[in-house]
């Protein structure tokens, strides 16, 4: 499986600010996704990051709050905008190959909003 | 609503014992069922996966049992070790759906005592 690197791994953010999380993969991948994992909870898909076009968002997630970019097959960013304490979560980048079956996760970015 | 129901929420087992985690689903279109293992501060890692054309898959001490008629599948950890202490998530996806859209269970925290 690919090596997935996320930055930052952890951050404490002020309410009302925005933070961009980067996801870098060591090989080209067909599919990239962003998940959210709230403390002690399961994983929820935020959106599919589409190369060169707008991301596909799941119900309950909007582009204004979670803008996503994917300029190429190895890199994506997720911005959490106008943060509130409710946004305190682990944000996980995941990748997969459309020729395969499953997805693999990065180590996650743990955000705490104060 | 949660499409994959996982139980128990937590589990304590003695070293050498068997850990059993159960998942149930309703969507008969699901045709791929992975299990992920997550250690604190880390991203989920793929452990083992199964398709509904087989009833059991074993990899080392980890076994998935699949009951298609009951729409249930379970993870068995044989000879549990303290290093197996982690949170385990079951998941399901459908090849008829958008690629990579996984539904995750709520997670089971497993603690293996020495």
Short mmCIF file of C-alpha atoms in Angstrom, two decimals, chain A residues 50-113:
data_model
loop_
_atom_site.label_atom_id
_atom_site.label_comp_id
_atom_site.label_asym_id
_atom_site.label_seq_id
_atom_site.Cartn_x
_atom_site.Cartn_y
_atom_site.Cartn_z
CA UNK A 50 -11.43 14.79 -7.48
CA UNK A 51 -8.35 15.63 -9.48
CA UNK A 52 -8.73 18.90 -11.33
CA UNK A 53 -12.37 19.40 -10.42
CA UNK A 54 -14.58 20.20 -7.48
CA UNK A 55 -14.76 17.68 -4.69
CA UNK A 56 -17.86 15.55 -4.17
CA UNK A 57 -19.28 16.25 -0.72
CA UNK A 58 -21.34 13.94 1.45
CA UNK A 59 -24.58 14.99 3.05
CA UNK A 60 -23.95 17.41 5.88
CA UNK A 61 -20.65 18.73 4.53
CA UNK A 62 -20.34 21.82 2.33
CA UNK A 63 -17.60 23.33 0.25
CA UNK A 64 -17.64 26.66 2.06
CA UNK A 65 -16.79 24.94 5.33
CA UNK A 66 -14.46 22.25 3.97
CA UNK A 67 -12.85 23.41 0.73
CA UNK A 68 -10.75 20.68 -0.86
CA UNK A 69 -8.15 20.78 -3.57
CA UNK A 70 -6.53 17.99 -5.52
CA UNK A 71 -4.12 19.35 -8.12
CA UNK A 72 -2.59 15.98 -9.05
CA UNK A 73 -2.67 12.24 -8.35
CA UNK A 74 -0.45 12.41 -5.26
CA UNK A 75 -1.57 15.48 -3.31
CA UNK A 76 -4.69 16.93 -1.73
CA UNK A 77 -5.58 19.56 0.83
CA UNK A 78 -8.53 19.97 3.16
CA UNK A 79 -9.25 23.33 4.74
CA UNK A 80 -11.41 23.57 7.83
CA UNK A 81 -12.85 27.08 7.70
CA UNK A 82 -14.12 29.37 10.44
CA UNK A 83 -13.46 26.73 13.06
CA UNK A 84 -15.56 26.18 16.16
CA UNK A 85 -14.96 23.77 19.05
CA UNK A 86 -17.33 21.32 17.32
CA UNK A 87 -14.71 20.95 14.59
CA UNK A 88 -12.27 19.39 17.06
CA UNK A 89 -11.64 16.04 15.41
CA UNK A 90 -9.14 13.82 13.71
CA UNK A 91 -9.15 14.49 9.97
CA UNK A 92 -7.99 11.54 7.94
CA UNK A 93 -6.81 11.39 4.36
CA UNK A 94 -7.47 8.07 2.66
CA UNK A 95 -6.50 6.73 -0.74
CA UNK A 96 -7.28 3.83 -3.00
CA UNK A 97 -6.86 2.52 -6.49
CA UNK A 98 -10.02 2.13 -8.53
CA UNK A 99 -8.61 -1.17 -9.75
CA UNK A 100 -8.44 -2.42 -6.17
CA UNK A 101 -10.92 -3.02 -3.40
CA UNK A 102 -10.09 -0.98 -0.38
CA UNK A 103 -8.85 2.29 1.02
CA UNK A 104 -5.84 3.09 3.16
CA UNK A 105 -5.55 5.85 5.72
CA UNK A 106 -2.94 8.37 6.69
CA UNK A 107 -1.97 8.92 10.31
CA UNK A 108 -4.51 11.70 10.67
CA UNK A 109 -4.42 15.34 11.69
CA UNK A 110 -5.69 15.94 15.21
CA UNK A 111 -7.25 19.39 15.49
CA UNK A 112 -8.33 20.98 18.74
CA UNK A 113 -10.28 24.24 18.51
#
